[in-house]
Rosetta silent file (secondary structure, phi, psi, omega in degrees, C-alpha in Angstrom):
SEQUENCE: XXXXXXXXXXXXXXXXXXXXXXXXXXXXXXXXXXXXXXXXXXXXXXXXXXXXXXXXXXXXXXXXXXXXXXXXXXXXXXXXXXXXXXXXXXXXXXXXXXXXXXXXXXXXXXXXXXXXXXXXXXXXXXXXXXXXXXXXXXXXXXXXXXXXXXX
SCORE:     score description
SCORE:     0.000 S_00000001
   1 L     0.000  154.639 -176.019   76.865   83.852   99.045 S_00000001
   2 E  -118.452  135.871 -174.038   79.044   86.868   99.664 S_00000001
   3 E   -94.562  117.789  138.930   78.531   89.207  102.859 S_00000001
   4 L   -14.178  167.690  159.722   78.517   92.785  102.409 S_00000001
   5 L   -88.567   -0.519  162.196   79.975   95.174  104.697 S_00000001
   6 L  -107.097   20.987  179.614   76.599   95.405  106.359 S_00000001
   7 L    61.747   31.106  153.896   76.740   91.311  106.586 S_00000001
   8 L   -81.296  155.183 -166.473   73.854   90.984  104.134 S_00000001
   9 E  -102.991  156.367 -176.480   74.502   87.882  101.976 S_00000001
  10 E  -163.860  133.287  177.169   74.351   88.113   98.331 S_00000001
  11 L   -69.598  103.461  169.701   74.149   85.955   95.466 S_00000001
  12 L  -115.255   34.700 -168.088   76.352   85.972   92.402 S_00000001
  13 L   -70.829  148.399  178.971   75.719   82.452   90.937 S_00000001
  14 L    52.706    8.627 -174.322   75.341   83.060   86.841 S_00000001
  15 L   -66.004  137.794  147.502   75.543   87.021   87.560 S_00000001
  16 L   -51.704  103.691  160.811   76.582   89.196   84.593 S_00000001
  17 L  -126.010  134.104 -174.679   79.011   91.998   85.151 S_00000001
  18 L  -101.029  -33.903 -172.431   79.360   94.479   83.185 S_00000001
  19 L  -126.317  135.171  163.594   81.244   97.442   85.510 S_00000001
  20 L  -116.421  159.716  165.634   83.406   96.257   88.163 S_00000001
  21 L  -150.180   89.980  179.736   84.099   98.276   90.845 S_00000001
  22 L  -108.718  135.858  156.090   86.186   97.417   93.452 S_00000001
  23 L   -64.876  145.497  158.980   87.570   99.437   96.597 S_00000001
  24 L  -111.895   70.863  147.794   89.529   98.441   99.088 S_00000001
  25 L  -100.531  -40.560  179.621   86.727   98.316  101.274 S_00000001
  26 L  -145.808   95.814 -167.103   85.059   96.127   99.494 S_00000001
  27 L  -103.142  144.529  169.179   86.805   93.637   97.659 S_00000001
  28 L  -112.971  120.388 -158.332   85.726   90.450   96.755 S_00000001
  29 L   -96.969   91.763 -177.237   87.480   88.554   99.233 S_00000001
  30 L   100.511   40.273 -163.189   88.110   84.960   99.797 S_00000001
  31 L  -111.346  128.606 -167.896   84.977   84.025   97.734 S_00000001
  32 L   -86.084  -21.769  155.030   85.130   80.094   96.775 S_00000001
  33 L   -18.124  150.945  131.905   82.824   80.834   93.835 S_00000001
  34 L   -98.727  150.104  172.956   84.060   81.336   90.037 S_00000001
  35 E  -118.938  112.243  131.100   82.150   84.440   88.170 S_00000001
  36 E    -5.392  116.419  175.132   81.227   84.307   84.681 S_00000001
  37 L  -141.325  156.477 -176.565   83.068   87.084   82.605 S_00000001
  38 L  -104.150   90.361  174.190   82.499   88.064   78.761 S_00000001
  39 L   -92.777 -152.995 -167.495   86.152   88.711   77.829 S_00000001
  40 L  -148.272  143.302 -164.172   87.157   90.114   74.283 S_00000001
  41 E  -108.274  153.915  171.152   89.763   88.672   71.906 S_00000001
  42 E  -157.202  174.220  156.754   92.570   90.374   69.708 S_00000001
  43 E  -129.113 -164.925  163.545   96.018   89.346   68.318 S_00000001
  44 L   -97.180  178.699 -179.513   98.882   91.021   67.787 S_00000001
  45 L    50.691 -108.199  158.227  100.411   92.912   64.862 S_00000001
  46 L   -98.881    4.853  156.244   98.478   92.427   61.527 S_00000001
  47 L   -75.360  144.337  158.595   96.414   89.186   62.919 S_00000001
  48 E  -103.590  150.132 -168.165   93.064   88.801   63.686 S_00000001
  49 E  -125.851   79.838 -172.054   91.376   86.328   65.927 S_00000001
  50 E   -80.828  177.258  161.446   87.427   86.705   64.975 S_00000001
  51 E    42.843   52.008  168.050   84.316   84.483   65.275 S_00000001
  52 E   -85.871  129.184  169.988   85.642   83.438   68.950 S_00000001
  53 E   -93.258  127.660  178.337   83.540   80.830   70.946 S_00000001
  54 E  -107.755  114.286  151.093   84.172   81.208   74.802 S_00000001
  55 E   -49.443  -12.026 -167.023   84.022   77.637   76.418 S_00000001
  56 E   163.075  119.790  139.240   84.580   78.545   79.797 S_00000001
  57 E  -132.778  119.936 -170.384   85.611   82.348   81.381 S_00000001
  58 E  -137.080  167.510  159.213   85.437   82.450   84.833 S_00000001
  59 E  -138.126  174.201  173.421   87.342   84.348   87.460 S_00000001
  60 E  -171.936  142.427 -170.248   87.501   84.231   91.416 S_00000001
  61 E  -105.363  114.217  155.620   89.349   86.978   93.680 S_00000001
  62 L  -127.410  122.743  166.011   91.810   86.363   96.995 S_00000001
  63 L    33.194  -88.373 -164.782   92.630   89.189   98.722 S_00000001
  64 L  -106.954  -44.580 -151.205   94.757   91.317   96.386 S_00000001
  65 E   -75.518  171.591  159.836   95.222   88.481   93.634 S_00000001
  66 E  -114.418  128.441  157.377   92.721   87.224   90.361 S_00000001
  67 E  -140.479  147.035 -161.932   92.628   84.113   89.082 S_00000001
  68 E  -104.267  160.743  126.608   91.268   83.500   85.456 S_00000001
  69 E  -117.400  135.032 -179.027   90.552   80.249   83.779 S_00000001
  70 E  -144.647  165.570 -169.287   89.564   80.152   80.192 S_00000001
  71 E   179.402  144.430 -150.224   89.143   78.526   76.993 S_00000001
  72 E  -147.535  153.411  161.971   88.305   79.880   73.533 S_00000001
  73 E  -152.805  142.010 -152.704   88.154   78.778   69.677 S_00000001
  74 E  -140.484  166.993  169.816   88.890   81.030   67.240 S_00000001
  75 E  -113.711  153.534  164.713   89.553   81.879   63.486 S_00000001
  76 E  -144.046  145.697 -167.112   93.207   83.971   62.882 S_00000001
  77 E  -151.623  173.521  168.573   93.435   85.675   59.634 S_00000001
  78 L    79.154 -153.425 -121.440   95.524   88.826   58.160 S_00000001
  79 L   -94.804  174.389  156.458   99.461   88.464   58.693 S_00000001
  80 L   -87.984  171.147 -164.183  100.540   85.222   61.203 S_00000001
  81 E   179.028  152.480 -170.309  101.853   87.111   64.092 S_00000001
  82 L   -70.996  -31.164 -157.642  103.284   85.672   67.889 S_00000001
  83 E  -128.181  147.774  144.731   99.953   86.395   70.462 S_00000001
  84 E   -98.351  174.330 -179.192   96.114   86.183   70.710 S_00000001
  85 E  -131.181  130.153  166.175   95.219   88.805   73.387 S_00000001
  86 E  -115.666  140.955  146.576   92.491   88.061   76.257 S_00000001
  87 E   -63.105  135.038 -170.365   90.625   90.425   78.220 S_00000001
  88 L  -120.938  137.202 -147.377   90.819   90.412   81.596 S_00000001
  89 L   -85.219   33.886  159.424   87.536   90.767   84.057 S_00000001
  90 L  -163.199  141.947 -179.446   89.652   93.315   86.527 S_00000001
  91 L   -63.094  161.079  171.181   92.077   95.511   85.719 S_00000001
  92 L   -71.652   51.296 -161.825   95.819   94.305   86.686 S_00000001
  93 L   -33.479  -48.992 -170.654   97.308   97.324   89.066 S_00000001
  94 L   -29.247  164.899 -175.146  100.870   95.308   88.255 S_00000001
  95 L  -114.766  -37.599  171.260  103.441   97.675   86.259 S_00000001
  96 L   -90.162  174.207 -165.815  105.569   94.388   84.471 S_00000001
  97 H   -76.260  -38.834 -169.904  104.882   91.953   82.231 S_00000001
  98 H   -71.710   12.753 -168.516  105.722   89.080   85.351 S_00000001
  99 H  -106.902  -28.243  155.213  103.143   90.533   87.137 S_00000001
 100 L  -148.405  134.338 -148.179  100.234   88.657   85.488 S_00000001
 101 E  -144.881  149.523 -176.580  101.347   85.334   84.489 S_00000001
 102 E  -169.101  172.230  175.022   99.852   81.993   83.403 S_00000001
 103 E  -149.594 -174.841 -176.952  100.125   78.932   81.572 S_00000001
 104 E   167.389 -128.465 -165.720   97.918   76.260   79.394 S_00000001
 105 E  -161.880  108.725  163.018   97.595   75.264   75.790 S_00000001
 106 E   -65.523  140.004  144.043   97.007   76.178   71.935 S_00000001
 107 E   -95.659   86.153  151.535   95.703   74.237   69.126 S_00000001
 108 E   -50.241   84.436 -168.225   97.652   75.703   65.950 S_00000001
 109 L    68.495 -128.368  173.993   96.249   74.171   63.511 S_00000001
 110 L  -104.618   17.650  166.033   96.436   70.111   64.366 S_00000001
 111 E  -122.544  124.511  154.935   98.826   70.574   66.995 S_00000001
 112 E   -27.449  105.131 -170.351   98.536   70.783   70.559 S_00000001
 113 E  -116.148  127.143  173.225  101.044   73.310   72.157 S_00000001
 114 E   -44.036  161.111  160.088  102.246   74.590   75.495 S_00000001
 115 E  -163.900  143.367  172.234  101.297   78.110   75.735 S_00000001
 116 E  -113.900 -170.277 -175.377  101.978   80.550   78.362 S_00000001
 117 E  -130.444  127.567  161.120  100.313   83.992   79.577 S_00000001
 118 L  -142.636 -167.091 -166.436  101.607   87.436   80.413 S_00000001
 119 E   -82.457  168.699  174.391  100.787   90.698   80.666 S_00000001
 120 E  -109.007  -45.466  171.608   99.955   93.079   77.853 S_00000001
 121 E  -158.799 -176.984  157.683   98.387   96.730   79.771 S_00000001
 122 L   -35.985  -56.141 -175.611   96.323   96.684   82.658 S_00000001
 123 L  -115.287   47.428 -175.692   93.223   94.914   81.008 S_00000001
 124 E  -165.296  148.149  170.354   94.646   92.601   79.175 S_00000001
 125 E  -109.163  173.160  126.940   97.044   89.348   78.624 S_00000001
 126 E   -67.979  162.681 -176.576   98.794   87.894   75.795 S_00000001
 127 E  -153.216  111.852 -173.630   98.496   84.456   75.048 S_00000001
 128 E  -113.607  157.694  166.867  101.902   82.772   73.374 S_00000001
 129 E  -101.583  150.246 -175.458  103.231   79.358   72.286 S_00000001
 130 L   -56.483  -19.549  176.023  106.253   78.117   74.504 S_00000001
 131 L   -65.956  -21.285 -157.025  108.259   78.607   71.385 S_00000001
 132 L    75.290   -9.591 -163.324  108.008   82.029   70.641 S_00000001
 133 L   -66.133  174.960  157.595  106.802   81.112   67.268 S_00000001
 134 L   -88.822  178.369 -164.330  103.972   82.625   65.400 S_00000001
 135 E   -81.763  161.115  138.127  100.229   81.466   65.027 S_00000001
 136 L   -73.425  159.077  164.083   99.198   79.958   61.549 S_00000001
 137 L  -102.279  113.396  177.058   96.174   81.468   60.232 S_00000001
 138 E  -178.062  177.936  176.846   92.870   79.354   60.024 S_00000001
 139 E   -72.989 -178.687 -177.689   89.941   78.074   61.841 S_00000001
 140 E    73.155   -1.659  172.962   89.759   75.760   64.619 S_00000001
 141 E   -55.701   95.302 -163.706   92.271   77.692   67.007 S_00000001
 142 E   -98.406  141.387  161.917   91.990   76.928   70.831 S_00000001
 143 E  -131.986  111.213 -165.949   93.602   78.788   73.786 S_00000001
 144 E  -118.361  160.268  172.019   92.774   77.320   77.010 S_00000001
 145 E   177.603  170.512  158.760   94.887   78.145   80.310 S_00000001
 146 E  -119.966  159.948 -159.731   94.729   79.673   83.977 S_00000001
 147 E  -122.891  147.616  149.315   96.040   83.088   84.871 S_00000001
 148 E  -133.390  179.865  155.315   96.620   85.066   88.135 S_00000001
 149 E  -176.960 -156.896 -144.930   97.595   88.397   88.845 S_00000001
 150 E  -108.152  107.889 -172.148   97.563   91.437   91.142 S_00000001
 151 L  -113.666    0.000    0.000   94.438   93.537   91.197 S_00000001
């Protein structure tokens, strides 16, 4: 449970959010929970990353920072191209790309890949292979990793 600022406790196991809104008055702070978030997928350039499965989006908040963990399968079609894009369930306040940063893993096709994360705008990451290379296009396409950054 999470305390209010009038020290009523509140639940947010399996909660939905749709609007976040945080202050910094009321932040959610030090909470050992993960929360359930719906993000939304993109790539870059002329790829698309449709008919996305989310296995697992969760976040949890300390003090200023976010941390994400996720995991997704995907189709990518249209041009091959370097990123998928994840949504992220609070905006970033950071101004540089180093500001929200992560790392994990792709399946390209039938191989297993490092892949790191950084930022893209305010509500959003990229999601690259350690190579710089670009995606192939087809089904089966995983991106799984943890993220933090500054909200």
């Amino acid at each position: 449970p999470m305390n209010d600022a009038a020290g009523n406790a509140h639940t947010l196991d399996n909660a939905t959010i749709s609007n976040v809104y945080i202050g910094n008055a009321c932040r959610l702070r030090n909470h050992i929970e993960w929360i359930n978030y719906t993000p939304t997928y993109a790539a870059s350039g002329s790829m698309t990353f449709t008919s996305v499965s989310t296995n697992l989006a969760k976040f949890n908040c300390f003090g200023l920072y976010c941390c994400v963990r996720f995991d997704c399968t995907g189709t990518t079609g249209g041009s091959a191209s370097g990123n998928l894009k994840l949504s992220l369930p609070i905006a970033n306040t950071g101004t540089y790309s180093d500001e929200a940063f992560g790392s994990g893993y792709v399946k390209d096709g039938g191989n297993y890949l490092s892949a790191y994360m950084y930022r893209s705008d305010a509500s959003n990451v990229w999601i690259a292979k350690y190579d710089g290379t670009n995606y192939g296009t087809g089904s089966g396409r995983i991106a799984t990793g943890i993220l933090h950054y500054q909200i």
